[in-house]
Short mmCIF file of C-alpha atoms and ligand atoms in Angstrom, two decimals:
data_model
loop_
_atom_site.label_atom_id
_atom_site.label_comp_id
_atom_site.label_asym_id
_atom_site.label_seq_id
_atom_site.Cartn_x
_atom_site.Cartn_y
_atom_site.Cartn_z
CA UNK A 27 0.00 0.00 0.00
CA UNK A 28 1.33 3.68 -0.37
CA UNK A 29 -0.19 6.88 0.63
CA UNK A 30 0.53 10.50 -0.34
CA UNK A 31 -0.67 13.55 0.55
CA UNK A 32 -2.20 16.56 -1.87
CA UNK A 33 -0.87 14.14 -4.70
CA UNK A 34 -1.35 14.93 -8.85
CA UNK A 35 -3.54 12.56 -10.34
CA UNK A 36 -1.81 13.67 -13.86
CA UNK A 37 -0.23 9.91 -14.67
CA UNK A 38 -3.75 8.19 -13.21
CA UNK A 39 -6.08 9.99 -16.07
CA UNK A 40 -5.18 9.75 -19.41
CA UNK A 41 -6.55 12.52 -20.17
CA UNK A 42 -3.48 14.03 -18.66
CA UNK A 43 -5.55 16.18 -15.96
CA UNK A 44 -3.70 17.80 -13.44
CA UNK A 45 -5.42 18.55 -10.57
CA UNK A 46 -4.37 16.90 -7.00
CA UNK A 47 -5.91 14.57 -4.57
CA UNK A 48 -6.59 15.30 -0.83
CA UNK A 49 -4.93 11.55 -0.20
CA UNK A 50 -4.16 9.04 -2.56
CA UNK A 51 -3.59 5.02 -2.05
CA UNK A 52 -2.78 2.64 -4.02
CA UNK A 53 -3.73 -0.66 -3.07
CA UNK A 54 -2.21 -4.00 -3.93
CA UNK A 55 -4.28 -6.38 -2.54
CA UNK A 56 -7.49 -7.35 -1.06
CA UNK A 57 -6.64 -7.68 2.48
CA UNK A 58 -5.54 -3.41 2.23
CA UNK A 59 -8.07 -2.40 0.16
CA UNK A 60 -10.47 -4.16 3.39
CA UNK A 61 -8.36 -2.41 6.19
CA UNK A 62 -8.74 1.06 4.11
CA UNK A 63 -12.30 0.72 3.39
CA UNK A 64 -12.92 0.12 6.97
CA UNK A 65 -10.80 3.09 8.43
CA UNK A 66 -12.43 5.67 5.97
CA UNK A 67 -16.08 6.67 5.58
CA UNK A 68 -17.54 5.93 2.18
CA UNK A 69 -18.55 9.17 1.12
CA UNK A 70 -15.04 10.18 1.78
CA UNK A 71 -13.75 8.21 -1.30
CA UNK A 72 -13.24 8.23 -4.93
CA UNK A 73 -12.09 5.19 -6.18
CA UNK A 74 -10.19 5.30 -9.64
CA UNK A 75 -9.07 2.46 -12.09
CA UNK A 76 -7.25 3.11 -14.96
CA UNK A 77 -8.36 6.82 -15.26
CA UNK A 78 -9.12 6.09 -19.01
CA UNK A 79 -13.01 6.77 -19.29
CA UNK A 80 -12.82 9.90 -17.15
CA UNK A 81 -12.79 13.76 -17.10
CA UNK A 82 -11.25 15.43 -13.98
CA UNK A 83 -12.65 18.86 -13.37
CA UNK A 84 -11.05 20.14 -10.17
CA UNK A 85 -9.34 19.07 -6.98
CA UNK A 86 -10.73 15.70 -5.21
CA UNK A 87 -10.87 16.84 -1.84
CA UNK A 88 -11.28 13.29 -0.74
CA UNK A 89 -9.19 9.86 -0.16
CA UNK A 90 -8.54 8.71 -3.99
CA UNK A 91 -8.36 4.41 -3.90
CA UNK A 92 -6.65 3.44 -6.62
CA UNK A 93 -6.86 -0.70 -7.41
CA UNK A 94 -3.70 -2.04 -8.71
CA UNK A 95 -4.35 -5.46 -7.95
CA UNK A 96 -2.57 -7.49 -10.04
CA UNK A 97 -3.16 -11.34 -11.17
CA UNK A 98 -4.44 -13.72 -13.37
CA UNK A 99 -5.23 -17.26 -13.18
CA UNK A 100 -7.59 -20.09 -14.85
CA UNK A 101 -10.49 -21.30 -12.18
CA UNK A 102 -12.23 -23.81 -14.60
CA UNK A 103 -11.60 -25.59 -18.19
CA UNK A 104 -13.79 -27.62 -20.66
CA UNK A 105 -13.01 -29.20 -23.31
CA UNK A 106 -14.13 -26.28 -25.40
CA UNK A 107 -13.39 -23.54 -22.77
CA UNK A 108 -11.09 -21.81 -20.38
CA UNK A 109 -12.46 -19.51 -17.56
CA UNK A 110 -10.19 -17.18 -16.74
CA UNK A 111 -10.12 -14.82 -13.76
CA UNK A 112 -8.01 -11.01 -13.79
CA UNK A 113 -8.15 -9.31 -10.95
CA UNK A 114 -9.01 -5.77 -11.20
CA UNK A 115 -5.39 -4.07 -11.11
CA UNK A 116 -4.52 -5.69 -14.76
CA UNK A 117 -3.98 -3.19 -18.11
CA UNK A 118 -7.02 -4.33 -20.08
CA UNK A 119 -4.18 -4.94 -22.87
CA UNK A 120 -1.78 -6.77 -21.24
CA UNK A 121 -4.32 -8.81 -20.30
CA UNK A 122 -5.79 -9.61 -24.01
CA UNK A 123 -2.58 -10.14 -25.17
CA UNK A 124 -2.25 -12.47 -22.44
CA UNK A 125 -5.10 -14.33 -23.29
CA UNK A 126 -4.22 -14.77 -26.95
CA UNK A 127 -0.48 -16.00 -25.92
CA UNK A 128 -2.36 -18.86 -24.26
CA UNK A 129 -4.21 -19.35 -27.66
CA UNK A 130 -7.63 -18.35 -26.14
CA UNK A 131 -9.93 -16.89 -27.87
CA UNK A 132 -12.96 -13.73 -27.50
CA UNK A 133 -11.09 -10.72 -26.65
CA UNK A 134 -8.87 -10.51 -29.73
CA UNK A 135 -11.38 -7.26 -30.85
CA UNK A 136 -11.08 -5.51 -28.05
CA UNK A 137 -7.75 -5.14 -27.64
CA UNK A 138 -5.74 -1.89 -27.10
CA UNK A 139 -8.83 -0.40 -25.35
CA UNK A 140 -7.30 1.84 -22.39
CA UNK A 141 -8.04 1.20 -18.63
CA UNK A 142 -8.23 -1.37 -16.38
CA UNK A 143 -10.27 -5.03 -16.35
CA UNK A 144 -11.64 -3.79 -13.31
CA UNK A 145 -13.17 -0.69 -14.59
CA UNK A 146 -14.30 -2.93 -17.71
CA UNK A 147 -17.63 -3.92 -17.01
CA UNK A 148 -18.90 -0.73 -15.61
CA UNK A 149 -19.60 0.47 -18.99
CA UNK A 150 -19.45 -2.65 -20.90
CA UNK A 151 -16.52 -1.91 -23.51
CA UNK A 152 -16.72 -2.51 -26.60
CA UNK A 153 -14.94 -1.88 -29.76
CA UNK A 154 -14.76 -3.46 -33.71
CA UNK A 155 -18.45 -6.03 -33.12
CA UNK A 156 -17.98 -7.15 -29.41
CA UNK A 157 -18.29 -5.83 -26.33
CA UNK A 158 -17.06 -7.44 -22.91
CA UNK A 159 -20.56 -9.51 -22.20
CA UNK A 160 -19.99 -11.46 -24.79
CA UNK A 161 -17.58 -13.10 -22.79
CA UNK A 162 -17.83 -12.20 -19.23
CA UNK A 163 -18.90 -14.86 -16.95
CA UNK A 164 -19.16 -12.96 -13.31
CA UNK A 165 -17.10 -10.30 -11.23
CA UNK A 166 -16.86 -10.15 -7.46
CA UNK A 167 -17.21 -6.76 -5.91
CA UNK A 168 -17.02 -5.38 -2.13
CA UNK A 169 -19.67 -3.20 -0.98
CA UNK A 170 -18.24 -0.24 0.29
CA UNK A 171 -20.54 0.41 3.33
CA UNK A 172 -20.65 -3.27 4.33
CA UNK A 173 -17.13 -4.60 3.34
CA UNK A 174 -19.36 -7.45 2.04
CA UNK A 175 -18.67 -9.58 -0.96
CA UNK A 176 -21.06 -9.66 -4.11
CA UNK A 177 -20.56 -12.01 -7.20
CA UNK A 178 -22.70 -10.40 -9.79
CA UNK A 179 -23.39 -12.58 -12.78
CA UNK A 180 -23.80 -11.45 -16.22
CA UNK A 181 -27.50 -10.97 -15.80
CA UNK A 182 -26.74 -9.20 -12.71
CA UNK A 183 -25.10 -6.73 -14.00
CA UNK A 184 -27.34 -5.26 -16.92
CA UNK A 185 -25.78 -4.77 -19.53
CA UNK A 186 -25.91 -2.53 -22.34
CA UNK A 187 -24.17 -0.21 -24.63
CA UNK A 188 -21.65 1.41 -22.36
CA UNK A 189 -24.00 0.71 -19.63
CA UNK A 190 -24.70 -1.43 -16.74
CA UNK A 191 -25.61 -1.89 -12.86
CA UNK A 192 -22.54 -0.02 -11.82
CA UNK A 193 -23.23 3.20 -13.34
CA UNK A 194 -27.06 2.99 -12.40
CA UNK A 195 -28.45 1.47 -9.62
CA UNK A 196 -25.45 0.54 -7.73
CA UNK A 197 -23.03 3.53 -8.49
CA UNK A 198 -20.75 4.16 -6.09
CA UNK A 199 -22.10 1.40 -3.85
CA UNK A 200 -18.92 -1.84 -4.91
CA UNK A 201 -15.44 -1.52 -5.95
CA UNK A 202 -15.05 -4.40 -8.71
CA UNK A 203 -12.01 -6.78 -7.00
CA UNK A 204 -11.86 -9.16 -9.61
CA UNK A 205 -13.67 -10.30 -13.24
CA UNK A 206 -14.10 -13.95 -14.78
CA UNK A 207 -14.09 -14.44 -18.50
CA UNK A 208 -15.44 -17.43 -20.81
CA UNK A 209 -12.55 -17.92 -23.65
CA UNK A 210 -12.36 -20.58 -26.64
CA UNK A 211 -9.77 -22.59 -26.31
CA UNK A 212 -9.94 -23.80 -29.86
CA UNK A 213 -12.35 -23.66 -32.78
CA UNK A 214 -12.87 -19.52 -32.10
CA UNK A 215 -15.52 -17.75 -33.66
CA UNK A 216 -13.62 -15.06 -35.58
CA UNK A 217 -15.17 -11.89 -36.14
CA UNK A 218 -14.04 -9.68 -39.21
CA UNK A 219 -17.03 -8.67 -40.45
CA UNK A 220 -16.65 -5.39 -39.14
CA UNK A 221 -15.63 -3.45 -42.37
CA UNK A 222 -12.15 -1.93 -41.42
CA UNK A 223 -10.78 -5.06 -39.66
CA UNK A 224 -11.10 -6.85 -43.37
CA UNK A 225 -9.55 -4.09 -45.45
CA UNK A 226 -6.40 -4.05 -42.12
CA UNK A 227 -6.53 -7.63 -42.86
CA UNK A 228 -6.03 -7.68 -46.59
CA UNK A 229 -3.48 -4.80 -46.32
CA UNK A 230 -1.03 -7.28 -44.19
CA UNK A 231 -1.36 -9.94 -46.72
CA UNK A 232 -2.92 -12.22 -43.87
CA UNK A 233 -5.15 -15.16 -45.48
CA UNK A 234 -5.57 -17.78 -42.89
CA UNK A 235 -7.17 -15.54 -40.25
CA UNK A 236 -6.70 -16.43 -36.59
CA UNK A 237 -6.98 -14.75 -33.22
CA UNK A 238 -3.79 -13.00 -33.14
CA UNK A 239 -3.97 -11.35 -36.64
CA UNK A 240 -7.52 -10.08 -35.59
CA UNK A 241 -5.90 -8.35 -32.72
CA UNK A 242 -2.66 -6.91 -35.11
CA UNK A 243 -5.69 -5.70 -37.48
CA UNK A 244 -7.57 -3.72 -34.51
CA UNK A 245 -4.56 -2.73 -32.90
CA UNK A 246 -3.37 -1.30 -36.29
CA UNK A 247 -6.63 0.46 -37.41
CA UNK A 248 -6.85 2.02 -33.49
CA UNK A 249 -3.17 3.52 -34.16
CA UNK A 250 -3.73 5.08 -37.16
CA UNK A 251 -7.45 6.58 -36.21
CA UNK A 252 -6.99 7.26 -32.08
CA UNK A 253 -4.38 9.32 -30.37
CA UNK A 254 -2.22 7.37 -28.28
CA UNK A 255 -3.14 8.08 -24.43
CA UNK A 256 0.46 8.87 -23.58
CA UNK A 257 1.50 11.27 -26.36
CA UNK A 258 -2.14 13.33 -26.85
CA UNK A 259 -4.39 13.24 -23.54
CA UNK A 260 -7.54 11.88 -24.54
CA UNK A 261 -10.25 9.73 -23.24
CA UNK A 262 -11.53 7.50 -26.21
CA UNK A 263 -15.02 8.42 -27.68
CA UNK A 264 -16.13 11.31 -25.55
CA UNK A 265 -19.81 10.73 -26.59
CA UNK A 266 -21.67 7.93 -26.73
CA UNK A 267 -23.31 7.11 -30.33
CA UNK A 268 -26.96 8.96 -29.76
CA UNK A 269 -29.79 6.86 -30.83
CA UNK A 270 -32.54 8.48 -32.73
CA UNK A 271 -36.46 7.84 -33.39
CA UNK A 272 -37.15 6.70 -36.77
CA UNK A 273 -39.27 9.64 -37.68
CA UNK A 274 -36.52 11.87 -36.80
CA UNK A 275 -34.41 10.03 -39.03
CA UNK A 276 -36.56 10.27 -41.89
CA UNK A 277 -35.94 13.99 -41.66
CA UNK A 278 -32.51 13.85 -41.31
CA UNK A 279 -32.06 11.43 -44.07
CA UNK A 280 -33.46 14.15 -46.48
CA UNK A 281 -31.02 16.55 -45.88
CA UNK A 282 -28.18 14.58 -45.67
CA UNK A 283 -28.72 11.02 -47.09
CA UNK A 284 -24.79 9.92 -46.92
CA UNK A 285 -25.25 9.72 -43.00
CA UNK A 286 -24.25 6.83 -41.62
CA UNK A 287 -26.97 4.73 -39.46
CA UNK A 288 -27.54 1.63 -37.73
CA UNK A 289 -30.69 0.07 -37.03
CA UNK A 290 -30.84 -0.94 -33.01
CA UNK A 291 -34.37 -1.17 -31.99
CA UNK A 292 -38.18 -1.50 -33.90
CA UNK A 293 -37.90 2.62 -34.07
CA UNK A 294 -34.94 3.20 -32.81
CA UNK A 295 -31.90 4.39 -35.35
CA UNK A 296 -28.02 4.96 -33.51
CA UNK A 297 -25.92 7.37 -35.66
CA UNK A 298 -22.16 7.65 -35.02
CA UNK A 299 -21.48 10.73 -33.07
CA UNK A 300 -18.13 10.87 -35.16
CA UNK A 301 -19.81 11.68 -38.28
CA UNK A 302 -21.91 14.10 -36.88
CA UNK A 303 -18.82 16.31 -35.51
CA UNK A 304 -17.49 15.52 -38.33
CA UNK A 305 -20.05 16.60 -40.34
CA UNK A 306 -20.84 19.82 -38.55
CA UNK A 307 -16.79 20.78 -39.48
CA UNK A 308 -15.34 20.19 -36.08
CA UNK A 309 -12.95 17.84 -37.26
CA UNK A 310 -9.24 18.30 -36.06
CA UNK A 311 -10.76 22.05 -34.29
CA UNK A 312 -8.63 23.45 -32.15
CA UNK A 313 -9.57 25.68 -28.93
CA UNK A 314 -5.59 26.23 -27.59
CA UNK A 315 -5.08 23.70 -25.16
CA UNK A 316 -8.24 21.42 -26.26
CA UNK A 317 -9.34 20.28 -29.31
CA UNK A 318 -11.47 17.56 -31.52
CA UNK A 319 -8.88 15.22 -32.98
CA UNK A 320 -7.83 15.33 -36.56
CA UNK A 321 -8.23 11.42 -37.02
CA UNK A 322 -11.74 10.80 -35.08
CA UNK A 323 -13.84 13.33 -34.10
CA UNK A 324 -14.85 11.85 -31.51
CA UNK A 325 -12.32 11.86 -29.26
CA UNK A 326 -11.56 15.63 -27.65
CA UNK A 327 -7.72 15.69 -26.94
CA UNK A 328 -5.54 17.75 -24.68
CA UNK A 329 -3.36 19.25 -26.40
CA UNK A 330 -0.67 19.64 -23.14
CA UNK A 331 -1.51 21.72 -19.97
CA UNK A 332 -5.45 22.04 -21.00
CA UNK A 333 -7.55 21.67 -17.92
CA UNK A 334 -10.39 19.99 -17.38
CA UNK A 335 -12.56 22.72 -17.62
CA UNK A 336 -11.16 23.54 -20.80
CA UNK A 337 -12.17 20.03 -22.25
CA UNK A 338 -15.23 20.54 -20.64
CA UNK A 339 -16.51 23.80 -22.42
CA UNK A 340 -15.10 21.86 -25.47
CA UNK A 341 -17.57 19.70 -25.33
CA UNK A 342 -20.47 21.79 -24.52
CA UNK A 343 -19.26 23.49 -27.67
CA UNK A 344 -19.68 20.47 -29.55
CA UNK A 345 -23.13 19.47 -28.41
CA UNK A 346 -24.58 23.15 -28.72
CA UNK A 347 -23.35 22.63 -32.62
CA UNK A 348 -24.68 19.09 -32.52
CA UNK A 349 -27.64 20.42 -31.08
CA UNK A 350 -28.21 23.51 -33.57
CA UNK A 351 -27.48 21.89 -36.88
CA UNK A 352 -29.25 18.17 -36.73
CA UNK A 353 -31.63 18.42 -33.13
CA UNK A 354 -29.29 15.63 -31.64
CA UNK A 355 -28.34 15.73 -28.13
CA UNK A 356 -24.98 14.29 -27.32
CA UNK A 357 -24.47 12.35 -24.09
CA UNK A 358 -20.94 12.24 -22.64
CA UNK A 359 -19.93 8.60 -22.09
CA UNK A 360 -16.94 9.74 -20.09
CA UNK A 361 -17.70 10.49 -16.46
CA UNK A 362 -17.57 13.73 -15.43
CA UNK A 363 -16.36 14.71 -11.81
N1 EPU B 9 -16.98 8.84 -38.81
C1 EPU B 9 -16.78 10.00 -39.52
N2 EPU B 9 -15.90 10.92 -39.02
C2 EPU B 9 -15.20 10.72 -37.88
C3 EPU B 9 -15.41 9.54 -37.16
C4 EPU B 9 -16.31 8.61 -37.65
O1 EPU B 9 -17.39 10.22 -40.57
O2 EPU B 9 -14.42 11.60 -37.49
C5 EPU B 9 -17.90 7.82 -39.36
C6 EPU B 9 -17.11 6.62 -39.91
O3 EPU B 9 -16.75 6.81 -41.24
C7 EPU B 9 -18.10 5.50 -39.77
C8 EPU B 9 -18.87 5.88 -38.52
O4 EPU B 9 -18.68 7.28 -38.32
O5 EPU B 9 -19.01 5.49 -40.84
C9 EPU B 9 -18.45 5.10 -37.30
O6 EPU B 9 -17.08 5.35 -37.00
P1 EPU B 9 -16.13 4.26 -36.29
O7 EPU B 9 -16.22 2.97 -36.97
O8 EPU B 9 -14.79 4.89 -36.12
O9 EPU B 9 -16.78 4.01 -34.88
P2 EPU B 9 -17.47 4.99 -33.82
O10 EPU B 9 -18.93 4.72 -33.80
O11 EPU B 9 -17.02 6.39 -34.05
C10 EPU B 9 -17.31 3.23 -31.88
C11 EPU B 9 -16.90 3.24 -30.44
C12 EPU B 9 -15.37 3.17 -30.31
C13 EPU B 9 -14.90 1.90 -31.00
C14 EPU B 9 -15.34 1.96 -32.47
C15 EPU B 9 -15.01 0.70 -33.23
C16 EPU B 9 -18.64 4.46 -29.25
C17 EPU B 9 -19.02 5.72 -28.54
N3 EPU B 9 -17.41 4.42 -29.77
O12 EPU B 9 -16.82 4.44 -32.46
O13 EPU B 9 -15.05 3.07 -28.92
O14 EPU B 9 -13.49 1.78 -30.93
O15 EPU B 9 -16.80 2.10 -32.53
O16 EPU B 9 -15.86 -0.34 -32.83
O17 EPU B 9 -19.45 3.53 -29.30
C18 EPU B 9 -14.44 4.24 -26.96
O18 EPU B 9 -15.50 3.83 -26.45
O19 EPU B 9 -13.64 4.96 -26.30
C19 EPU B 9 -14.13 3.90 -28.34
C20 EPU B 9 -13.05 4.36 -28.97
#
């Protein structure tokens, strides 16, 4: 365990944020993160992952817990599958890539997604025609208030498109200690159908398609379209994809009947927030320290010493514009504090 006083959180976003924590602890294990919880009152923390889905606004005057508990091990095999369990401290890459040294297979699409497997099922990532229910079995959680443990199955936790339990009902209520996966162990179910991973594909000459070339395809097409975390402070898609009525989108469609849509419901039509930034000219804008990068437009990036303020008014820019030119409201999908 180590604690500091008035610490920057700067390295623990990657947005790059620098503003400073009353206390901050890192915790390495299960048995400190229980002796912590009990010694401070819960509404006296702010627990933080890998600081890649968030937007820091202003001093935390409060203890920061920050779960680096590392480990990964198998708990069951088939046959067909291998359940692996990551404790909640592991790099969501590092622990794909681990998964595909051992041959197993389901994760390959979302690799190079920033944060932590801990922080992964609070807003179900997803990326390139999966997203993490597809293969999560269960994750065990401690209940702040209680110091009880909770095993919350798939159905449990609710999920849907960057959504589940964690950031409804039971926000702020567990701290997610560890997460159990369902992998392939042969036979995977390979899925390129998602246009860019096939053209990455062809492009490195690969024919006999396995797990490992799908994740060299994503982690290819991620490099050339999203800024890398630790040269340009960003936080992924700062929107989430807005979904639309159908009559709506029969308006729309009129005016501009190259946009981009994806049936999701009976009447319900998701368009990608990208395009629409895109399409209103914010592309690759720049407001000095902020901007809307060059490559996706949905990503905001700081451009060095922005705060989070900065980003903030950035992206009330964006919806107003959003707002104003197609009567679409954007919703941030990174949390705001
Ligand atoms: N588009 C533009 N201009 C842009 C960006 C996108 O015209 O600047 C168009 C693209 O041409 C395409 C469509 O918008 O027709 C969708 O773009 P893309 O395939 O890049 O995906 P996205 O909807 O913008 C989502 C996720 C990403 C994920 C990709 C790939 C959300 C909010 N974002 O982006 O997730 O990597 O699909 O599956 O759902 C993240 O959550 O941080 C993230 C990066």
């Amino acid at each position: 365990m180590k604690v500091s006083q008035n610490a920057s959180l700067k390295s623990y976003n990657t947005f790059g944020i620098d503003v400073k924590a009353k206390t901050l602890i890192s915790i390495n294990c299960i048995e400190e993160l229980i002796s912590v919880l009990d010694k401070n009152y819960a509404d006296d923390l702010f627990i933080l992952g890998g600081g890649s889905n968030m937007l820091l606004t202003q001093n935390i005057d409060a203890t920061v817990i920050h779960i680096d508990i590392k480990g990964i091990e198998v708990v069951r095999e088939t046959e067909e599958f291998v359940f692996v369990k990551s404790n909640a401290g592991e790099n969501w890459h590092e622990f794909v890539l681990h998964t595909l040294e051992n041959n197993w297979g389901g994760l390959e699409n979302l690799s190079l997604i920033p944060g932590n497997v801990g922080t992964s099922p609070i807003q179900n990532i997803g990326a390139y025609g999966v997203e993490l229910k597809d293969h999560f079995v269960s994750c065990d959680a401690i209940d702040i208030q209680t110091l009880e443990f909770k095993t919350f199955t798939a159905e449990d936790c609710e999920f849907d498109y960057r959504n589940s339990i964690f950031k409804n009902k039971v926000k702020g209520k567990y701290i997610i200690t560890s997460v159990v996966f369902k992998l392939t162990k042969s036979d995977h179910k390979l899925l390129t159908n998602y246009g860019a991973i096939n053209e990455a594909l062809d492009e490195m000459g690969i024919v006999n398609v396995g797990i490992r070339d799908i994740s060299n395809a994503v982690i290819k097409i991620r490099q050339q379209k999203l800024p890398d975390p630790k040269i340009l402070g960003n936080s992924g898609s700062f929107f989430k994809n807005p979904v639309i009525h159908n009559q709506q989108f029969e308006i729309l469609k009129k005016e501009f009947p190259e946009m981009p849509n994806y049936l999701v419901g009976k009447d319900s039509i998701k368009i990608p927030a990208g395009w629409l930034i895109d399409k209103a000219g914010l592309k690759g804008y720049r407001e000095e320290n902020t901007g809307v990068h060059k490559n996706q437009a949905l990503v905001l990036v700081n451009y060095g010493n922005a705060t989070g303020e900065e980003i903030l008014n950035l992206s009330r820019k964006v919806q107003a514009e959003i707002l104003a030119k197609f009567n679409i409201d954007l919703e941030p999908e990174v949390n705001i504090f």
